[in-house]
PDB file of C-alpha atoms and ligand atoms in Angstrom:
ATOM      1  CA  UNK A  18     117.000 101.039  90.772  1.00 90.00           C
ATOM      2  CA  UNK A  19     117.684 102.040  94.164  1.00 95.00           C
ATOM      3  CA  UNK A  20     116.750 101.307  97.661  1.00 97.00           C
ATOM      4  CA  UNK A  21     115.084 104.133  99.941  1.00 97.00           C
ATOM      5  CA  UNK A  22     114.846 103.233 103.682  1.00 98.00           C
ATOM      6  CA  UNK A  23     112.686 105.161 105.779  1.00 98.00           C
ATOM      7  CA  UNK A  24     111.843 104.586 109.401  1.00 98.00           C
ATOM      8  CA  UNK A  25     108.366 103.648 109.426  1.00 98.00           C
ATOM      9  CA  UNK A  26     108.234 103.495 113.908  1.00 98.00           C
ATOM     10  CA  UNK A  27     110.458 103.678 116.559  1.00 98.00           C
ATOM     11  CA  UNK A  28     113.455 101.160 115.033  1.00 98.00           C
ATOM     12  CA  UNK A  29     111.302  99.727 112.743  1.00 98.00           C
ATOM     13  CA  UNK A  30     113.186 100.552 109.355  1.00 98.00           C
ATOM     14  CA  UNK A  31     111.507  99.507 106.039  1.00 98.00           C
ATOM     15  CA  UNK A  32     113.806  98.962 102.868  1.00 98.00           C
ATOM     16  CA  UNK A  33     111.790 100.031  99.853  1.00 98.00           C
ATOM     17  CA  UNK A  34     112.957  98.802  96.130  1.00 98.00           C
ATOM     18  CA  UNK A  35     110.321  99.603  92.650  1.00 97.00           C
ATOM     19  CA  UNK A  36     110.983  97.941  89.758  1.00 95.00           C
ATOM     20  CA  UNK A  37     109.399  99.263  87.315  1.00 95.00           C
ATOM     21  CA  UNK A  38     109.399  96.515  84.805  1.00 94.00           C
ATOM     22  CA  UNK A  39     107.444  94.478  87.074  1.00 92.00           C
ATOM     23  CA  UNK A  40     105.361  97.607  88.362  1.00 95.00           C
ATOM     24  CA  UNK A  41     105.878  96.715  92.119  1.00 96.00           C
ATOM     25  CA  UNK A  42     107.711  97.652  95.251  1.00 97.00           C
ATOM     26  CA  UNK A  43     109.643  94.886  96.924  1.00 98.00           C
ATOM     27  CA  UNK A  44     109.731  95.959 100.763  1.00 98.00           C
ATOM     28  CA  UNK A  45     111.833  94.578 103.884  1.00 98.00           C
ATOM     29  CA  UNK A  46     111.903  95.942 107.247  1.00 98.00           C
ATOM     30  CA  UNK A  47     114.355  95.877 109.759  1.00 98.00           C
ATOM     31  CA  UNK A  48     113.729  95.847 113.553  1.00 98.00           C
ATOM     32  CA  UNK A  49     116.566  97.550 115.281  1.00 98.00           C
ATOM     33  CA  UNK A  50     116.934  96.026 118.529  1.00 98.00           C
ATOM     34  CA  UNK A  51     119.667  93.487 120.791  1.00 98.00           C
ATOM     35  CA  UNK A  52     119.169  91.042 118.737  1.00 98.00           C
ATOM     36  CA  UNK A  53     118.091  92.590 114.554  1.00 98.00           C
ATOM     37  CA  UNK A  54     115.710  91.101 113.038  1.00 98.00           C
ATOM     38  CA  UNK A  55     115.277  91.134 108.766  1.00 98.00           C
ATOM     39  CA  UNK A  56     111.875  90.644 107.766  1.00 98.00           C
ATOM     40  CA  UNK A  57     112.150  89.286 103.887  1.00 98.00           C
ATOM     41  CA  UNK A  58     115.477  88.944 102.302  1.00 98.00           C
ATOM     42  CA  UNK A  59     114.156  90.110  99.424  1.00 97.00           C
ATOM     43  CA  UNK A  60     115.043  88.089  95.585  1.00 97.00           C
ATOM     44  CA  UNK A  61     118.750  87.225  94.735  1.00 97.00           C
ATOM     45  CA  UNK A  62     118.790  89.786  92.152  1.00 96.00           C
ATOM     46  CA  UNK A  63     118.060  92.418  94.911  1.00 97.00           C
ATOM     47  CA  UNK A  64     120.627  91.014  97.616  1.00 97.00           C
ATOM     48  CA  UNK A  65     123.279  94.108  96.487  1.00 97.00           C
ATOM     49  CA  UNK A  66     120.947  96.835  96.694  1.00 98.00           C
ATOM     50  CA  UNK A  67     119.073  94.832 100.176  1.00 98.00           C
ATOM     51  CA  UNK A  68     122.404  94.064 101.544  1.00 98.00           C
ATOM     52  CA  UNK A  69     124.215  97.396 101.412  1.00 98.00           C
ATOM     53  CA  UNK A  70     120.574  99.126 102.409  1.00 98.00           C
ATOM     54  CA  UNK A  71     120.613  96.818 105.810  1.00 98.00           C
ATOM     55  CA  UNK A  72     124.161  97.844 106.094  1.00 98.00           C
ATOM     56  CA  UNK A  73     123.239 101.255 106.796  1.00 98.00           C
ATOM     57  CA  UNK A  74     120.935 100.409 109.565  1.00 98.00           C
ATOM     58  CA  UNK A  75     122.906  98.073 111.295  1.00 98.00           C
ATOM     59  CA  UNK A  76     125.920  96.061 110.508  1.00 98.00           C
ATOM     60  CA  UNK A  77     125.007  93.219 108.551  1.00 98.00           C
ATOM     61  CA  UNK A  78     127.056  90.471 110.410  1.00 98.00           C
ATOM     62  CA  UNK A  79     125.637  91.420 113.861  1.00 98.00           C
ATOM     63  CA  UNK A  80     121.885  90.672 111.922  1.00 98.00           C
ATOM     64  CA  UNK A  81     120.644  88.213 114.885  1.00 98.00           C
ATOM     65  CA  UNK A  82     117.086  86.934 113.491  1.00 98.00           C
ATOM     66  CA  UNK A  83     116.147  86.103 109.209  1.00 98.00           C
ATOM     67  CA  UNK A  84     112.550  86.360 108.772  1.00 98.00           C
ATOM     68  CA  UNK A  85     109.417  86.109 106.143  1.00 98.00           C
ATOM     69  CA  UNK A  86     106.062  85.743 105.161  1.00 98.00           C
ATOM     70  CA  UNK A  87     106.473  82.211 103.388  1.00 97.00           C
ATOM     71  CA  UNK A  88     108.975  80.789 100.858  1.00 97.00           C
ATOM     72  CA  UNK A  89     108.905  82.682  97.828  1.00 97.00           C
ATOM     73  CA  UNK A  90     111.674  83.900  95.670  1.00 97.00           C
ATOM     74  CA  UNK A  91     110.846  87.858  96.424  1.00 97.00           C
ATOM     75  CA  UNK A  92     110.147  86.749 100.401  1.00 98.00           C
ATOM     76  CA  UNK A  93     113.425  84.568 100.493  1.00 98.00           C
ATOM     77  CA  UNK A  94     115.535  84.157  97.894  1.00 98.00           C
ATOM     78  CA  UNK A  95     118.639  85.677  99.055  1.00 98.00           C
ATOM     79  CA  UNK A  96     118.303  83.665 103.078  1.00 98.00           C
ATOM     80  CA  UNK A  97     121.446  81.910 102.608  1.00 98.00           C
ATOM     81  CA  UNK A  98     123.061  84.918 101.201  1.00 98.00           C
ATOM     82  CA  UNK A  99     122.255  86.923 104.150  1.00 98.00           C
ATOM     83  CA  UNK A 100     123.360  83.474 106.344  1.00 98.00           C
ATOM     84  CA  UNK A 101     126.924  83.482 105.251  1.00 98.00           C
ATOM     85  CA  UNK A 102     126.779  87.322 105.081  1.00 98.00           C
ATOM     86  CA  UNK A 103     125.464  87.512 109.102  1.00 98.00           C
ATOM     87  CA  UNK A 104     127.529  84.493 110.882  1.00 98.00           C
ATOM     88  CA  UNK A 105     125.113  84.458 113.974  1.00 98.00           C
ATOM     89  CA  UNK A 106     121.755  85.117 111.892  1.00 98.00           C
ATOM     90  CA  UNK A 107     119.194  82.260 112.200  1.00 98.00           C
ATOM     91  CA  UNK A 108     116.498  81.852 110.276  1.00 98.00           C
ATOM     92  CA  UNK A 109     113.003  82.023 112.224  1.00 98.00           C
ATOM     93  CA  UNK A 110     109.688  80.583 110.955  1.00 98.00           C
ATOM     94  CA  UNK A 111     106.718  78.420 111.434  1.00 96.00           C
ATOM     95  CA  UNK A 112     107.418  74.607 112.873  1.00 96.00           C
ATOM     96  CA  UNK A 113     105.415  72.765 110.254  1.00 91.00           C
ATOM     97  CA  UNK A 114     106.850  75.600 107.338  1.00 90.00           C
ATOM     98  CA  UNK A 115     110.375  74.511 108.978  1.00 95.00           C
ATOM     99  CA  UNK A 116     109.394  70.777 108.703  1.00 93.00           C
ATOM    100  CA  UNK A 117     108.683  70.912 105.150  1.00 91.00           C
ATOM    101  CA  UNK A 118     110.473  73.512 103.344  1.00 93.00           C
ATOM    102  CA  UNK A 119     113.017  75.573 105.824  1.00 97.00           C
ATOM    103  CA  UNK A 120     114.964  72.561 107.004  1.00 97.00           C
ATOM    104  CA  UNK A 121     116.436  71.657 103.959  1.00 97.00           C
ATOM    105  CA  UNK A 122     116.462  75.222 102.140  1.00 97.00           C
ATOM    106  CA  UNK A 123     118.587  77.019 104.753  1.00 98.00           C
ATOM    107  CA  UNK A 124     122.232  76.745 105.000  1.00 98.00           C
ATOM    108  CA  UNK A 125     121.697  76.520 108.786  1.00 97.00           C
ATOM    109  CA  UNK A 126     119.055  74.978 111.005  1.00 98.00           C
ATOM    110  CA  UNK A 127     116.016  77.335 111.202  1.00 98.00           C
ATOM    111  CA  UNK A 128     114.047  77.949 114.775  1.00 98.00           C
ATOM    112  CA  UNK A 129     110.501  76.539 114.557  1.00 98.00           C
ATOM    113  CA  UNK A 130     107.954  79.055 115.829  1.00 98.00           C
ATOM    114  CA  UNK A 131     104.979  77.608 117.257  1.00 98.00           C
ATOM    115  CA  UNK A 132     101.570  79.437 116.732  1.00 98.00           C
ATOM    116  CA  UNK A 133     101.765  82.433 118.861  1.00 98.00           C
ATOM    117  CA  UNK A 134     105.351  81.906 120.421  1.00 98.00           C
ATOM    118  CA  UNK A 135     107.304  85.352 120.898  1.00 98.00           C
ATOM    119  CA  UNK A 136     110.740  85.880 120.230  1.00 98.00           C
ATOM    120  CA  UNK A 137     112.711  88.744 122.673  1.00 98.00           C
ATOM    121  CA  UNK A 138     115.143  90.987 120.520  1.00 98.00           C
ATOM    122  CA  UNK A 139     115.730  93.232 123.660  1.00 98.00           C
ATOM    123  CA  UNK A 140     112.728  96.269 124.071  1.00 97.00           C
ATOM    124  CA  UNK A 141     111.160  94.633 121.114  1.00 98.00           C
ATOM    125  CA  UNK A 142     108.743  91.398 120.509  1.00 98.00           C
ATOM    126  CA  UNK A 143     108.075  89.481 117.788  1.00 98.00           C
ATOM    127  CA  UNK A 144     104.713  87.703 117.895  1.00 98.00           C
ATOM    128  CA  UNK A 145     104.629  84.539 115.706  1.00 98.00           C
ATOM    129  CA  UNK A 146     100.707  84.313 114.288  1.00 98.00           C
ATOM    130  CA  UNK A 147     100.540  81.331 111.643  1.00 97.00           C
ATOM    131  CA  UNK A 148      97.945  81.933 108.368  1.00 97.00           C
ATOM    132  CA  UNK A 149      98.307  79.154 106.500  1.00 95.00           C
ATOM    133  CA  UNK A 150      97.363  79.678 102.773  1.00 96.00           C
ATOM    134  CA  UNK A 151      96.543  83.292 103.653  1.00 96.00           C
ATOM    135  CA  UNK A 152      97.486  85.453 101.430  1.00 96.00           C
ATOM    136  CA  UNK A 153      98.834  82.145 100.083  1.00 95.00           C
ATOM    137  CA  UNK A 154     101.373  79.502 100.781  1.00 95.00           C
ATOM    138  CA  UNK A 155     100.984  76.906 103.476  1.00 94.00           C
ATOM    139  CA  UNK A 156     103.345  77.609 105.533  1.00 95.00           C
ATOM    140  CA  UNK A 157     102.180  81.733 105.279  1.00 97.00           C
ATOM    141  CA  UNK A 158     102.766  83.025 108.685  1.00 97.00           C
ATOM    142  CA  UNK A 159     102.623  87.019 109.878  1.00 98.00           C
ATOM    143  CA  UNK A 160     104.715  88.881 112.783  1.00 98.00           C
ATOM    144  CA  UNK A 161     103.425  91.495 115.422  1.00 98.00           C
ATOM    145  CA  UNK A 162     105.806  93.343 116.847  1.00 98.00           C
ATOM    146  CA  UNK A 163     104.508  94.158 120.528  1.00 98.00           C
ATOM    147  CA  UNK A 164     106.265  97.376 121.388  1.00 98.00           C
ATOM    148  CA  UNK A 165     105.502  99.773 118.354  1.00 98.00           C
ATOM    149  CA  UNK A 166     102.336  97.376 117.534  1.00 98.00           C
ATOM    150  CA  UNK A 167     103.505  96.737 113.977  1.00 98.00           C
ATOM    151  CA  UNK A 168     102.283  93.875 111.991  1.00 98.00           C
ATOM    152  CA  UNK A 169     104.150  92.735 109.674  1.00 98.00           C
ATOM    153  CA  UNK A 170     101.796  91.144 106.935  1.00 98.00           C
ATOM    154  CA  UNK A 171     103.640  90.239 103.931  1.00 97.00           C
ATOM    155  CA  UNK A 172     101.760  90.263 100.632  1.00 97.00           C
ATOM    156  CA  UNK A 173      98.596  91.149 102.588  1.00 98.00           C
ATOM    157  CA  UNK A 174      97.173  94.570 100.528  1.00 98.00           C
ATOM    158  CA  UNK A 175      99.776  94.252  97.384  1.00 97.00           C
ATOM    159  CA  UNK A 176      99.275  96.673  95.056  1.00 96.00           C
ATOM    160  CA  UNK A 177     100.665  97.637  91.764  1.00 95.00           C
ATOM    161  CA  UNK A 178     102.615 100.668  91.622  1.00 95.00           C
ATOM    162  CA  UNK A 179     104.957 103.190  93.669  1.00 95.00           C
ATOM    163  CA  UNK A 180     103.703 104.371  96.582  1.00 93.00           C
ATOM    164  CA  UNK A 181     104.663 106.894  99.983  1.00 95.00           C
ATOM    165  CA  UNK A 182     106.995 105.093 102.923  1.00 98.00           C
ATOM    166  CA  UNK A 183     103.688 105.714 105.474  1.00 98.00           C
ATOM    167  CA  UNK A 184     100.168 105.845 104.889  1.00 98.00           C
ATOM    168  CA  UNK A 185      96.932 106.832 106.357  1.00 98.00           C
ATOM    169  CA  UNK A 186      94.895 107.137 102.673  1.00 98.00           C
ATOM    170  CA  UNK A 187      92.661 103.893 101.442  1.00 98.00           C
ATOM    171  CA  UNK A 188      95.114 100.421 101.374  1.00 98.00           C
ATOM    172  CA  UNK A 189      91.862  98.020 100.524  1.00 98.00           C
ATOM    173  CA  UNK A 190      90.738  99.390  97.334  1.00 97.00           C
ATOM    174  CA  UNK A 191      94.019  99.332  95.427  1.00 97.00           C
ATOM    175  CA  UNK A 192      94.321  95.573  97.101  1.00 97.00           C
ATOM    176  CA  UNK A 193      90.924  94.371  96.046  1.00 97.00           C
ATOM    177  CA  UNK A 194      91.570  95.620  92.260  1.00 96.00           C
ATOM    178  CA  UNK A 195      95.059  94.154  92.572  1.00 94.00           C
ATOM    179  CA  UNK A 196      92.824  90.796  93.389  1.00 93.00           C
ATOM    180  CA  UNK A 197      90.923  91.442  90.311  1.00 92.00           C
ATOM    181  CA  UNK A 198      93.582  91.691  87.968  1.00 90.00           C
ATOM    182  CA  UNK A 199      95.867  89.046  89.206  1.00 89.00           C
ATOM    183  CA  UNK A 200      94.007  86.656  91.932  1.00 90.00           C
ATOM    184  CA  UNK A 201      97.188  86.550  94.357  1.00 91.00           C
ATOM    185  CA  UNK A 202      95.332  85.373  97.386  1.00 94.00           C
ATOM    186  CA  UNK A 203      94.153  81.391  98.183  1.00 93.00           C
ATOM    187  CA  UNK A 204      90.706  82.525  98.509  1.00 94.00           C
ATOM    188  CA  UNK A 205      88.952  79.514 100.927  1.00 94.00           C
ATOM    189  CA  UNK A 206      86.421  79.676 103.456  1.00 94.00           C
ATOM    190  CA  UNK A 207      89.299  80.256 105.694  1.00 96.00           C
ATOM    191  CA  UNK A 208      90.295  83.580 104.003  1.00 97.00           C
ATOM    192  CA  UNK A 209      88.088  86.285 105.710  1.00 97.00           C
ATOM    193  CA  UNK A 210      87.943  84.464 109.355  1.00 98.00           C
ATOM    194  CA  UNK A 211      91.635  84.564 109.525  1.00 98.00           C
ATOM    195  CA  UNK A 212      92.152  88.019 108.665  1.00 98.00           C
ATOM    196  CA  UNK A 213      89.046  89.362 111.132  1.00 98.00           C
ATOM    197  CA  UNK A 214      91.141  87.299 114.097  1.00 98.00           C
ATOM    198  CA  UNK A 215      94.124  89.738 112.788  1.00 98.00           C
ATOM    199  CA  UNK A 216      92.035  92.578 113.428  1.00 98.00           C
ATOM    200  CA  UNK A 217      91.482  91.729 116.897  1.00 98.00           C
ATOM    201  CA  UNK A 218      94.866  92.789 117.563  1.00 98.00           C
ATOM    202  CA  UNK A 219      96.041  96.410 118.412  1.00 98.00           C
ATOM    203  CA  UNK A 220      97.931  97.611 115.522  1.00 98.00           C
ATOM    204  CA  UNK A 221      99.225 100.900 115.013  1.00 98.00           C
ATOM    205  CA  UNK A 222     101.154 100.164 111.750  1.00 98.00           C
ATOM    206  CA  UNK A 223     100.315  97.501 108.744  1.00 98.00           C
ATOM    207  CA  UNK A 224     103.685  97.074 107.367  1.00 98.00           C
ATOM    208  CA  UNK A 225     102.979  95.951 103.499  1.00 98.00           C
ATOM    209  CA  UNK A 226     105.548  94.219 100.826  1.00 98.00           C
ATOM    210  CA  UNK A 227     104.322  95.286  98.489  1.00 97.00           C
ATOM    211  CA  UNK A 228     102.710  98.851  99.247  1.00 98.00           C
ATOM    212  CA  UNK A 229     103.158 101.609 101.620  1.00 98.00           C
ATOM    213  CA  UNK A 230     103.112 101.066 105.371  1.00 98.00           C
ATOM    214  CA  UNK A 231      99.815 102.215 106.767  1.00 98.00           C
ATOM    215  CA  UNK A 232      98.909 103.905 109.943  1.00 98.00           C
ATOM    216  CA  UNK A 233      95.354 104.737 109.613  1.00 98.00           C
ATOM    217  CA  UNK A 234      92.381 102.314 111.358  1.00 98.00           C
ATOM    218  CA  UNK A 235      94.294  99.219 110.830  1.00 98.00           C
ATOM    219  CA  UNK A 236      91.381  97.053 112.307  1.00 98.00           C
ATOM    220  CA  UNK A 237      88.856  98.535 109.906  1.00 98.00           C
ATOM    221  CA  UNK A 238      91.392  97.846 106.688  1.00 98.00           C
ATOM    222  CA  UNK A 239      91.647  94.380 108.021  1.00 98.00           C
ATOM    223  CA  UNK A 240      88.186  94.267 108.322  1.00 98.00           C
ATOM    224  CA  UNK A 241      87.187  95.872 105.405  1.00 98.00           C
ATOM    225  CA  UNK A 242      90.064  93.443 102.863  1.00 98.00           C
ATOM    226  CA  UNK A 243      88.102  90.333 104.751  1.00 98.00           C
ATOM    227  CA  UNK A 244      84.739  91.432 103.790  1.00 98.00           C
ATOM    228  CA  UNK A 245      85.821  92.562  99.899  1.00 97.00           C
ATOM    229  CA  UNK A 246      87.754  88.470 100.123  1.00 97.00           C
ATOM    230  CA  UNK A 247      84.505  86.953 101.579  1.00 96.00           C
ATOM    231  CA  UNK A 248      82.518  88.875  98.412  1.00 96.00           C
ATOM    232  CA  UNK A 249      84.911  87.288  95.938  1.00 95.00           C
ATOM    233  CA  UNK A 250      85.052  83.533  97.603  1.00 93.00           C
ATOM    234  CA  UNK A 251      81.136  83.686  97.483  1.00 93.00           C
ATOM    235  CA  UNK A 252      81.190  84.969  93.767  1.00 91.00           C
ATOM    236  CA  UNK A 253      83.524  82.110  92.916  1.00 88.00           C
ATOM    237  CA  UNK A 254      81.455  79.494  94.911  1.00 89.00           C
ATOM    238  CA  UNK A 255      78.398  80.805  92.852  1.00 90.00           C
ATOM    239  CA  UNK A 256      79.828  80.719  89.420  1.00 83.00           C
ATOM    240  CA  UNK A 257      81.228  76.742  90.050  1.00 70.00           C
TER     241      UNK A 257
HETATM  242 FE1  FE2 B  17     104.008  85.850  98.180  1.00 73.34          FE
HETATM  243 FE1  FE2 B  18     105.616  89.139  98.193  1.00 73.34          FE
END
């Protein structure tokens, strides 16, 4: 296996890793700013190939900000490895997710984000926006990164299969079969509401985990994975 890295907006580098057995891309991005941020650490097995891939966009130890979607092996599994590897590095996510599952998983203290509260990195912003249980997890959080209008949305779209760095082709269709198949998302009556408010934002780039990064109409895939998620949560409702 190896790790491609292409740079998916201006300093915005995403680390790309199939494995085939498994049929899936594991993605992380890097923000190259000040103050780096890591967006998933990726699983321990990966930390080599993630590690050395990070290394070539910016030197590991100076790695200022650890970051995810929620705690989940492939989202965080190697944060303490990347703590001792980055001696300034703190972790960064939700204040309730921090409360209940950061504070005593990290090696370090984590900073609490409140709903909505930015962090500076120098030219670039990261926008805390918590979605709890969307795609799943309670503490489930995304990031919007204010100057290249990236979101970074975690297991929002997954999809099977290997896929270009940047897309502008389709992203719902592949996600609503992956839905089929393997029912990844909470789907609640909070699903599709969350994921319109997404949409309000301006977004040039969807930046997937598990998928290509997209840079078509991101409001209208938003839109368009809410409505196919509102389908499904009234089909289930129906057939209980
Ligand atoms: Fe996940
Ligand atoms: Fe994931």
């Amino acid at each position: 296996m190896e790790t491609r890295i292409d740079e998916i907006a201006d300093g915005v580098f995403r680390l790309s890793t199939f494995v085939p057995d498994a049929n899936i891309m594991f993605n992380q991005f890097v923000v190259r700013d000040d103050e780096p941020l890591l967006f998933h650490t990726g699983p321990r097995a990966l930390f080599p190939l993630v590690s050395d891939a990070v290394s070539r966009i910016v030197p590991i130890d100076t790695m200022r900000w650890v970051t995810f979607g929620h705690v989940e092996a492939d989202e965080c599994g190697s944060m303490n490895s990347l703590l001792a590897a980055a001696p300034d590095a703190t972790v960064a996510h939700g204040a309730l997710a921090c409360m209940v599952q950061v504070d005593d998983l990290a090696d370090r203290p984590p900073r609490p984000l409140g709903d909505g509260e930015v962090i500076a990195l120098g030219n670039r912003h990261v926008r805390n926006i918590d979605t709890p249980h969307i795609p799943h997890a309670w503490d489930a959080h995304v990031l919007y990164e204010e100057f290249t209008r990236t979101l970074f949305c975690g297991d929002l779209f997954t999809r099977f299969g290997e896929s270009d760095a940047l897309t502008s082709d389709d992203i719902v269709e592949a996600a609503l079969a992956m839905e089929e198949f393997g029912a990844p998302t909470a789907l609640t009556p909070a699903t599709a509401p969350t994921i319109r408010k997404l949409a309000d934002l301006e977004i040039d780039t969807l930046a997937l985990m598990h998928g290509p990064s997209y840079n078509g109409d991101c409001s209208k895939a938003l839109l368009e994975l809410a409505d196919g998620y509102a389908r499904m949560f009234t089909d289930a409702s129906a057939q209980g």
